[in-house]
Each structure stands twice: as C-alpha cells, then as structure tokens.
Coordinates of C-alpha atoms in Angstrom, one line a residue:
X61 CA -3.8 31.2 3.7
X62 CA -0.4 30.1 4.8
X63 CA 2.6 30.9 2.6
X64 CA 4.6 27.8 1.0
X65 CA 7.3 28.1 3.5
X66 CA 5.0 28.2 6.7
X67 CA 2.9 25.5 5.1
X68 CA 5.9 23.1 4.9
X69 CA 6.8 24.0 8.6
X70 CA 3.1 23.3 9.6
X71 CA 3.1 19.9 7.6
X72 CA 6.3 19.0 9.6
X73 CA 4.9 19.9 13.0
X74 CA 1.5 18.0 12.3
X75 CA 3.7 15.1 11.3
X76 CA 5.7 15.2 14.3
X77 CA 3.0 15.3 16.6
X78 CA 1.5 12.5 15.0
X79 CA 4.5 10.5 15.5
X80 CA 4.7 11.2 19.1
X81 CA 1.1 10.6 19.8
X82 CA 0.2 7.8 17.6
X83 CA 3.5 6.4 16.4
X84 CA 3.1 7.1 13.0
X85 CA 5.8 6.6 10.2
X86 CA 7.0 9.9 9.1
X87 CA 8.4 8.8 5.6
X88 CA 4.8 7.5 4.9
X89 CA 3.5 11.0 5.3
X90 CA 3.9 12.3 1.8
X91 CA 5.8 15.4 2.8
X92 CA 7.5 17.8 0.6
X93 CA 11.5 17.4 0.6
X94 CA 12.1 20.3 3.1
X95 CA 9.2 19.5 5.3
X96 CA 10.5 15.7 5.3
X97 CA 14.1 17.1 6.1
X98 CA 12.7 19.1 9.1
X99 CA 10.5 16.1 10.3
X100 CA 13.1 13.5 9.9
X101 CA 15.7 16.0 11.3
X102 CA 13.8 16.9 14.7
X103 CA 13.1 13.1 15.2
X104 CA 16.8 12.0 14.5
X105 CA 17.9 14.5 17.2
X106 CA 14.6 14.6 19.6
X107 CA 16.6 13.6 22.7
X108 CA 19.1 16.3 22.1
X109 CA 16.4 18.9 21.5
X110 CA 14.9 17.7 24.5
X111 CA 17.8 18.2 26.6
X112 CA 18.5 21.5 25.0
X113 CA 15.1 23.0 25.8
X114 CA 15.1 21.9 29.2
X115 CA 18.3 23.9 29.6
X116 CA 16.3 26.9 28.4
X117 CA 13.0 26.7 30.3
X118 CA 12.0 26.7 34.0
X119 CA 8.9 24.4 33.2
X120 CA 8.6 22.2 30.3
X121 CA 5.6 23.4 28.1
X122 CA 2.9 21.2 26.4
X123 CA 3.9 18.6 23.8
X124 CA 2.5 21.0 20.9
X125 CA 4.8 24.0 22.0
X126 CA 7.7 21.6 22.7
X127 CA 7.4 20.3 19.2
X128 CA 7.4 23.9 17.9
X129 CA 10.5 24.8 19.7
X130 CA 12.3 21.7 18.7
X131 CA 11.6 22.7 15.1
X132 CA 13.0 26.2 15.8
X133 CA 16.1 24.9 17.6
X134 CA 16.7 22.1 14.6
X135 CA 16.8 24.7 11.9
X136 CA 18.9 27.3 13.9
X137 CA 21.6 24.8 14.9
X138 CA 21.4 22.0 12.4
X139 CA 20.4 23.6 9.0
X140 CA 21.6 26.5 6.7
X141 CA 18.2 28.3 7.6
X142 CA 19.4 31.9 9.0
X143 CA 18.7 32.4 12.8
X144 CA 16.5 35.4 12.1
X145 CA 14.4 33.4 9.9
X146 CA 14.1 30.3 11.9
X147 CA 13.2 32.4 14.8
X148 CA 10.2 34.4 13.0
X149 CA 8.9 31.4 11.1
X150 CA 8.7 29.2 14.4
X151 CA 6.8 32.0 16.1
X152 CA 4.5 32.2 13.2
X153 CA 3.9 28.5 13.1
X154 CA 2.7 28.8 16.9
X155 CA 0.3 31.3 15.8
X156 CA -0.9 29.5 12.9
X157 CA -1.3 26.3 14.9
X158 CA -3.6 28.5 17.5
X159 CA -1.3 27.7 20.5
X160 CA -1.8 31.3 21.9
X161 CA 0.2 34.4 22.2
X162 CA 1.5 33.5 25.4
X163 CA 3.4 30.3 23.7
X164 CA 4.2 32.6 20.9
X165 CA 5.9 34.8 23.6
X166 CA 7.5 32.0 25.1
X167 CA 8.9 30.6 21.9
X168 CA 10.5 33.8 20.9
X169 CA 12.2 34.2 24.2
X170 CA 13.2 30.6 24.4
X171 CA 14.9 30.7 20.8
X172 CA 16.4 34.0 21.2
X173 CA 18.2 32.5 24.6
X174 CA 19.2 29.5 22.6
X175 CA 20.8 31.9 20.0
X176 CA 22.7 33.8 23.0
X177 CA 24.0 30.7 24.8
X178 CA 24.6 28.3 21.8
X179 CA 24.6 24.7 22.3
X180 CA 24.4 23.3 25.9
X181 CA 27.1 21.5 27.8
X182 CA 26.9 17.8 27.8
X183 CA 27.1 15.4 31.0
X184 CA 30.4 14.2 31.4
X185 CA 29.5 10.3 32.1
X186 CA 30.2 8.7 28.6
X187 CA 26.9 6.6 28.2
X188 CA 24.8 9.4 29.1
X189 CA 26.7 11.8 27.1
X190 CA 26.6 9.5 23.9
X191 CA 23.0 9.1 24.5
X192 CA 22.1 12.7 24.6
X193 CA 24.5 13.9 21.8
X194 CA 23.4 11.2 19.5
X195 CA 19.4 10.9 20.5
X196 CA 19.8 7.1 21.6
X197 CA 18.0 6.1 24.5
X198 CA 20.6 5.5 27.3
X199 CA 19.7 1.8 27.9
X200 CA 20.3 1.0 24.3
X201 CA 23.7 2.9 24.3
X202 CA 24.6 1.0 27.3
X203 CA 23.6 -2.3 25.8
X204 CA 25.8 -1.2 22.7
X205 CA 28.6 -0.6 25.2
X206 CA 28.2 -4.0 26.6
X207 CA 28.0 -5.7 23.4
X208 CA 30.5 -3.8 21.2
X209 CA 32.7 -1.8 23.6
X210 CA 32.7 2.0 24.1
X211 CA 34.4 3.0 20.7
X212 CA 32.1 1.1 18.6
X213 CA 29.3 1.8 20.4
X214 CA 30.0 5.5 20.0
X215 CA 30.5 5.1 16.5
X216 CA 27.3 3.5 15.9
X217 CA 25.3 6.1 17.7
X218 CA 26.8 8.7 15.7
X219 CA 25.8 6.8 12.4
X220 CA 22.4 7.3 13.4
X221 CA 22.4 10.9 12.9
X222 CA 23.9 10.4 9.6
X223 CA 21.8 11.0 6.2
X224 CA 21.7 7.5 4.6
X225 CA 23.2 7.2 1.1
X226 CA 20.3 6.7 -1.4
X227 CA 20.8 4.2 -4.3
X228 CA 19.0 3.3 -7.4
X229 CA 18.5 -0.4 -8.3
X230 CA 18.3 -0.5 -12.2
X231 CA 15.9 -3.2 -13.9
X232 CA 18.6 -4.9 -16.1
X233 CA 15.7 -6.8 -17.8
X234 CA 14.8 -3.3 -19.3
X235 CA 17.9 -1.1 -19.7
X236 CA 21.4 -0.7 -18.1
X237 CA 22.9 1.4 -15.2
X238 CA 24.8 4.0 -17.5
X239 CA 21.7 4.7 -19.5
X240 CA 19.5 5.3 -16.3
X241 CA 22.3 7.6 -14.8
X242 CA 22.5 9.6 -18.1
X243 CA 18.6 9.9 -18.0
X244 CA 18.6 11.2 -14.5
X245 CA 21.4 13.6 -14.7
X246 CA 23.8 11.1 -12.4
X247 CA 26.4 10.8 -14.9
X248 CA 29.8 9.9 -12.9
X249 CA 28.0 8.4 -10.1
X250 CA 29.3 5.4 -8.5
X251 CA 27.7 2.1 -9.8
X252 CA 28.1 -1.3 -8.0
X253 CA 27.1 -4.8 -9.2
X254 CA 26.2 -3.3 -12.5
X255 CA 22.8 -2.4 -11.2
X256 CA 23.1 0.1 -8.3
X257 CA 23.6 3.9 -8.8
X258 CA 24.5 5.9 -5.8
X259 CA 22.5 9.2 -5.6
X260 CA 24.6 12.2 -5.4
X261 CA 23.9 14.0 -1.7
X262 CA 22.6 17.0 -3.4
X263 CA 20.4 15.4 -6.1
X264 CA 16.5 15.7 -5.3
X265 CA 14.7 12.5 -4.8
X266 CA 11.2 14.0 -5.8
X267 CA 11.9 14.5 -9.6
X268 CA 13.8 11.2 -9.8
X269 CA 10.7 9.1 -8.6
X270 CA 8.5 11.3 -10.9
X271 CA 10.6 10.5 -13.8
X272 CA 9.4 8.8 -16.8
X273 CA 12.1 6.2 -16.3
X274 CA 10.7 5.3 -13.0
X275 CA 7.1 5.1 -14.2
X276 CA 8.3 2.6 -17.0
X277 CA 9.7 0.2 -14.2
X278 CA 13.5 1.1 -15.4
X279 CA 14.5 1.4 -11.5
X280 CA 13.6 1.1 -7.8
X281 CA 15.4 2.7 -4.8
X282 CA 17.2 0.0 -2.8
X283 CA 20.4 -0.2 -0.9
X284 CA 23.0 -2.4 -2.2
X285 CA 23.1 -4.4 1.1
X286 CA 19.8 -6.4 -0.3
X287 CA 22.1 -7.7 -3.2
X288 CA 24.6 -9.1 -0.6
X289 CA 21.8 -10.8 1.2
X290 CA 20.2 -12.3 -2.1
X291 CA 23.8 -13.6 -3.2
X292 CA 23.6 -16.0 -0.2
X293 CA 20.8 -17.9 -1.9
X294 CA 23.3 -19.1 -4.5
X295 CA 20.1 -18.9 -7.1
X296 CA 20.2 -21.2 -10.0
X297 CA 17.7 -20.9 -13.2
X298 CA 14.3 -22.4 -12.7
X299 CA 14.4 -22.8 -8.9
X300 CA 11.3 -22.3 -6.8
X301 CA 11.8 -19.5 -4.4
X302 CA 9.8 -18.2 -1.4
X303 CA 10.3 -14.7 -0.1
X304 CA 8.4 -15.1 2.8
X305 CA 8.2 -11.7 4.6
X306 CA 8.5 -10.2 1.4
X307 CA 6.8 -6.6 1.9
X308 CA 7.9 -4.0 0.3
X309 CA 9.0 -6.5 -2.1
X310 CA 12.4 -4.9 -3.0
X311 CA 14.2 -8.3 -2.7
X312 CA 12.0 -10.4 -4.5
X313 CA 11.8 -7.8 -7.4
X314 CA 15.7 -8.0 -7.3
X315 CA 15.6 -11.8 -7.8
X316 CA 13.0 -11.7 -10.8
X317 CA 15.3 -9.0 -12.1
X318 CA 18.3 -11.0 -12.0
X319 CA 16.8 -14.4 -13.2
X320 CA 13.5 -14.1 -15.2
X321 CA 13.5 -18.0 -14.9
X322 CA 13.1 -18.1 -11.1
X323 CA 9.6 -19.2 -10.0
X324 CA 9.1 -16.7 -7.0
X325 CA 6.4 -16.7 -4.4
X326 CA 6.5 -13.3 -2.7
X327 CA 4.0 -13.3 0.6
X328 CA 3.4 -11.0 3.6
X329 CA 1.1 -11.3 6.3
X330 CA -0.3 -7.5 5.8
X331 CA -3.1 -7.3 3.4
X332 CA -2.3 -3.7 2.7
X333 CA 1.4 -4.3 2.1
X334 CA 0.5 -7.2 -0.2
X335 CA -1.5 -4.7 -2.5
X336 CA 1.5 -2.3 -2.5
X337 CA 3.7 -5.2 -3.6
X338 CA 1.4 -6.0 -6.7
X339 CA 1.7 -2.4 -7.4
X340 CA 5.6 -2.8 -7.5
X341 CA 5.2 -6.0 -9.8
X342 CA 3.2 -4.4 -12.1
X343 CA 5.5 -1.2 -12.5
X344 CA 8.4 -3.3 -13.1
X345 CA 6.8 -5.7 -15.5
X346 CA 7.7 -9.0 -13.4
X347 CA 6.1 -12.0 -15.0
X348 CA 7.7 -14.4 -12.7
X349 CA 6.5 -13.2 -9.3
X350 CA 3.3 -14.3 -7.9
X351 CA 1.9 -12.0 -4.8
X352 CA 0.1 -13.8 -1.9
X353 CA -1.2 -12.7 1.5
X354 CA 0.3 -15.7 3.8
X355 CA 0.8 -15.7 7.2
X356 CA 3.8 -17.8 7.9
X357 CA 3.2 -18.8 11.4
X358 CA -0.4 -20.0 10.5
X359 CA 0.9 -22.0 7.6
X360 CA 3.0 -24.1 9.8
X361 CA -0.1 -25.2 11.6
X362 CA -1.4 -26.8 8.3
X363 CA 1.9 -28.6 7.9
X364 CA 4.0 -27.3 5.1
X365 CA 6.9 -29.9 5.1
X366 CA 6.9 -33.3 3.2
X367 CA 5.1 -32.3 -0.1
X368 CA 2.1 -30.9 1.7
X369 CA 0.3 -27.5 0.9
X370 CA 0.5 -24.3 2.3
X371 CA -2.4 -23.5 4.2
X372 CA -3.5 -20.6 6.5
X373 CA -5.7 -21.1 9.4
X374 CA -5.9 -17.4 10.8
X375 CA -5.6 -15.8 7.3
X376 CA -7.0 -16.8 3.9
X377 CA -4.6 -15.9 1.1
X378 CA -4.9 -13.2 -1.6
X379 CA -3.4 -15.3 -4.3
X380 CA -3.0 -14.7 -8.2
X381 CA -1.6 -16.5 -11.2
X382 CA 2.0 -15.4 -12.0
X383 CA 1.7 -11.9 -13.5
X384 CA -2.0 -11.6 -13.0
X385 CA -4.2 -9.2 -11.4
X386 CA -4.9 -9.3 -7.5
X387 CA -8.3 -9.9 -6.2
X388 CA -8.6 -6.6 -4.6
X389 CA -11.0 -7.7 -2.2
X390 CA -8.2 -8.7 0.2
X391 CA -7.1 -11.8 1.9
X392 CA -10.8 -13.1 2.7
X393 CA -10.5 -14.0 -1.0
X394 CA -9.1 -17.3 -2.1
X395 CA -7.5 -18.2 -5.3
X396 CA -8.5 -21.9 -5.8
X397 CA -6.3 -22.5 -8.6
X398 CA -3.4 -21.7 -6.2
X399 CA -4.3 -24.0 -3.4
X400 CA -2.9 -27.1 -5.0
X401 CA 0.7 -26.0 -5.0
X402 CA 3.3 -27.9 -3.4
X403 CA 5.1 -26.3 -0.5
X404 CA 8.6 -27.4 -1.2
X405 CA 10.8 -24.5 -2.2
X406 CA 14.4 -24.9 -3.3
X407 CA 15.2 -21.3 -1.9
X408 CA 13.8 -19.4 1.0
X409 CA 14.3 -15.8 2.0
X410 CA 13.2 -15.1 5.8
X411 CA 13.7 -11.2 6.1
X412 CA 12.1 -11.2 9.7
X413 CA 10.5 -8.2 11.5
X414 CA 13.3 -6.9 13.7
X415 CA 14.2 -3.9 15.9
X416 CA 15.8 -2.0 12.9
X417 CA 19.0 -1.2 14.7
X418 CA 20.8 -1.4 11.5
X419 CA 18.8 1.2 9.8
X420 CA 18.1 3.9 12.3
X421 CA 19.4 6.7 10.3
X422 CA 16.9 5.5 7.7
X423 CA 13.9 4.9 10.0
X424 CA 14.8 7.4 13.1
X425 CA 11.4 6.5 14.7
X426 CA 12.6 3.1 15.5
X427 CA 15.1 4.1 18.0
X428 CA 12.4 5.4 20.1
X429 CA 10.1 2.3 19.6
X430 CA 12.6 -0.2 20.8
X431 CA 12.4 -1.6 24.4
X432 CA 14.2 -4.4 26.2
X433 CA 10.9 -6.0 26.5
X434 CA 10.1 -5.5 22.8
X435 CA 13.4 -7.0 21.7
X436 CA 12.6 -10.1 23.7
X437 CA 9.3 -10.2 22.1
X438 CA 11.0 -10.1 18.5
X439 CA 13.5 -12.6 19.2
X440 CA 10.8 -15.4 20.0
X441 CA 8.8 -14.2 16.9
X442 CA 12.0 -14.5 14.7
X443 CA 12.8 -17.8 16.0
X444 CA 9.2 -19.2 15.4
X445 CA 9.0 -17.7 11.9
X446 CA 12.4 -19.4 11.2
X447 CA 11.1 -22.8 12.5
X448 CA 7.8 -22.5 10.5
X449 CA 9.5 -21.4 7.1
X450 CA 12.2 -23.9 7.4
X451 CA 9.5 -26.8 7.0
X452 CA 8.9 -25.5 3.3
X453 CA 12.4 -26.0 2.3
X454 CA 13.3 -28.9 0.1
X455 CA 16.1 -31.4 0.8
X456 CA 19.3 -29.9 0.2
X457 CA 17.8 -26.3 -0.5
X458 CA 19.0 -23.1 1.2
X459 CA 17.4 -21.0 3.4
X460 CA 18.6 -17.2 4.3
X461 CA 17.5 -15.9 7.4
X462 CA 17.9 -12.0 7.3
X463 CA 17.5 -8.9 9.7
X464 CA 18.1 -5.2 9.4
X465 CA 19.5 -5.5 12.7
X466 CA 23.1 -6.6 13.8
X467 CA 22.1 -7.2 17.4
X468 CA 23.4 -10.8 18.7
X469 CA 19.9 -11.6 20.3
X470 CA 18.2 -11.2 16.7
X471 CA 21.0 -12.7 14.8
X472 CA 23.5 -15.2 15.8
X473 CA 21.7 -16.4 18.9
X474 CA 18.3 -17.2 17.1
X475 CA 20.6 -19.1 14.3
X476 CA 22.2 -20.9 17.3
X477 CA 18.9 -21.7 19.0
X478 CA 17.6 -22.9 15.7
X479 CA 20.5 -25.2 14.6
X480 CA 20.4 -26.8 18.3
X481 CA 16.8 -27.7 17.7
X482 CA 17.0 -28.7 14.1
X483 CA 20.2 -30.8 13.6
X484 CA 19.0 -31.4 9.8
X485 CA 19.9 -28.0 9.0
X486 CA 23.7 -26.6 8.9
X487 CA 25.2 -23.1 8.1
X488 CA 26.5 -22.6 4.7
X489 CA 29.6 -20.3 5.1
X490 CA 29.9 -17.1 7.3
X491 CA 27.2 -14.6 8.1
X492 CA 27.4 -11.5 5.8
X493 CA 26.9 -8.0 7.6
X494 CA 27.2 -5.5 4.7
X495 CA 27.4 -2.5 6.9
X496 CA 30.9 -3.5 8.4
X497 CA 32.0 -3.9 4.5
X498 CA 30.8 -0.4 3.4
X499 CA 29.6 2.4 5.3
X500 CA 27.1 3.3 2.3
X501 CA 25.3 0.0 2.9
X502 CA 22.5 -0.5 5.6
X503 CA 23.4 -2.6 8.7
X504 CA 21.9 -6.0 7.7
X505 CA 22.6 -9.3 9.0
X506 CA 22.2 -12.5 7.0
X507 CA 23.3 -16.2 7.3
X508 CA 22.4 -18.9 4.8
X509 CA 21.3 -22.4 6.0
X510 CA 20.9 -25.8 4.3
X511 CA 18.8 -28.4 5.0
X512 CA 21.1 -31.6 5.0

C-alpha cells in the first residue's frame, strides 16, 4: 500500500497522463491540494520541462516515463521539496507505476544530472525563448507579438505561470463580507464591491469549501472580473434576463444575489452542466433563477424574435419552475408549462465559448488546446451565437457579449462584424477589459450592445 506522499504523486501522475492522452481537465479530477499543485504546476510548465528533459537525455523515453521525470524536475526546481526527497519519491513513483527497473535507473540518473547542471540555457531568439520559458506554444507567442508588441506579449506569457488569485463572492442576501471573512479566518483580507473577499495566498481552499458557511450558501468562488461584466447589463428591478451560455452558473447567481426581483433564465446546451447549475441554485437558495437546457443556435431556427417562443430543434429543454426541482431525466424531458414563455428579454448575457486566452493561468490546459484552426472555428461559433441570441432581445434592451479571451478575433472583430450585419444594434459605451484594470482580475472582454 502506498504511503500518503507517494499516493498523492501517483494521483498527479495519473491525472497528467489522462490530460495528455485524452484532454481531460485537471481541475475536475478531485485531487488533494498537494497533488493538484503538482499536476497544475507540471501542466503550466510542460513545454519548459520537455525542453529541459531533452537536454538531459539522448533519446526521449515513453510518455509515461517523461511525465514522471517532469514531476521530478518540477519538484526540484519550482517547489520547496528538497532535491533528495524529489529524486527519491520520483524513483519510487516509477516503481509504483510498474514502469520497470530500467526506467527507475534512467530517472535516477536524469534527475541527478539535472541537479548538477541546473536549469538549461534558453535559445537567444526572443519569440522562441519566451515560448519555452513560459510554456506557451511558439505560434501563439508570435501571434501575441504581432498583436500586442514584444513587451506586452512577453508579459502576457509570464502571467500564464502565475498562480491566479482566488476570490470569494459573498451572497449578500444571506450575510455580509466582513462576517464571512471572520468565519473563514480571512480577517483583514481585501474586500471589493462589498461582496468579494480576496483569499490569502497561503490559505487552503479545501477547508473553505468544506465549511458550514459554504454549505449554507453564504458564498461561492468567483473572480471579480465577473462583476465588471455584469455591470454592463445595467440591471433594473423586475427585468427579464437571459444568461444564454450560463454554465457553471456563477454570473446568473451573482445577478440573482444582486436583485431578487429579477426574472432570470440561466441556460446551457450541456445537460451535465445544467444539472450542476441546479445544485448551485439550490445551495445558494436563489428563488428567481430558472435553469434550462437550451441550444442557443437551435433556438434561433424556431424563431425567437418578435414575441415568438424559445424552441429547440436539436435539443429538448430540461425546464423547471422558478426555484423548482429539475426533471433529472435530462434534456429529453420537457416542462409543458414553460413552453408558452415569451422570448423577449430585457437583458441578455452571452458569455460565449472561447479560447480561454485570458485565463490560461487558471486553466493551463487551454494553452495546449488552442490552434489557429480552432480560433477560426470559435470565431464563427461566437458570431452565430451572437446573431441567434440577439433575436430574443426586446427593443431598447441590452445584450452583453463576453469572452474570457482578449484576442481581437474573438472580441472586437466579432462585434464589428455583427454591427455591420445588424444596424439595428449599437454599442453602449466602451468595452471592458477587467484584467487591464487590476492584475488580480481574469482577462475578460465584455461589450454592451443595445437594440435601437
């Protein structure tokens, strides 16, 4: 039986293998805090660790052995784990993973060689150096150089390695930020907008999320960048609001906590994510959020403008009454009572699927998923979602288009293309880029549009 220390390393190893082989999300793996630190750390520095490894071996070993070596190198050079402990536990990990005595000898030799040589020298060419040093694919670094210039591009690449600041959003319908801060031992922490508490860098999230206060729905985790996005909606009491790509539901919950008189439809195309949104709404005790499974693109085929009803052709809704219990059978079930609902909304939030370029530090896997081709596909999807959702907006209503990417192709160019095709819409004020306002904020983009 593995001791706890080796077990955590084995868990991190297995999750890293699944990420590389199947593209699974590391943060959804349920790892312990230490195992999560190892897995996310190796993921964040994957390209650099690969480069380092190639300077230490004549022939690159198997994926499994490479992953174990990366775990060892990461502990030796980027954590406070002593070198001798990093080497010993990494060799033990090779044995526990049944990768053979030859692999164990190789790993031992490679890590001792790394200890003697120190970190490798990087290439002199700037784009290549920035790519390797910060583990951002070279094509993406070059793209950033072309768009933002070298200095800002390098700063953006460096930011991907930083641990993101964690924030608690307090449910002001139930309590206050100072009270929650005191309960969680965060007294003296920074508080923004009267509802966001900055979690100290040395604080452990696990006990916070296992607290009675969390179970009672007194707070959730959310970056304050979300609040800056919601501000653009200019919410008023009693308005009918559609959060069209709502999962995991944080922004819908924020709106409901801000004003219990709002009538909010929170929808998503994913049945599994809709079920999780129901759990969120139930935990927070929100009575003015209705959660449904809706395909925005398919709903447009049924015609959602001009007082017609939201319909789906490729997906049938999972709908409930406000504050009710979902039909757990999924999207194949339909709530007849909701089908007569008029589709004209006073406010629409459209937080579209994107490349996640503004939150790479929080979702390190995303940097390896992005390709030039995927960006082109995303841009077309984003434009189609904007066109489709906009048909459900009432005259003089406001729609906020948002992404967690600042890339011009996914943001200003989509907006420009939409306005050119739809002169009945106009911009409301300037776009918001919270990450440029405060380095602790996620790199969102948001632009408000009004139907004239």
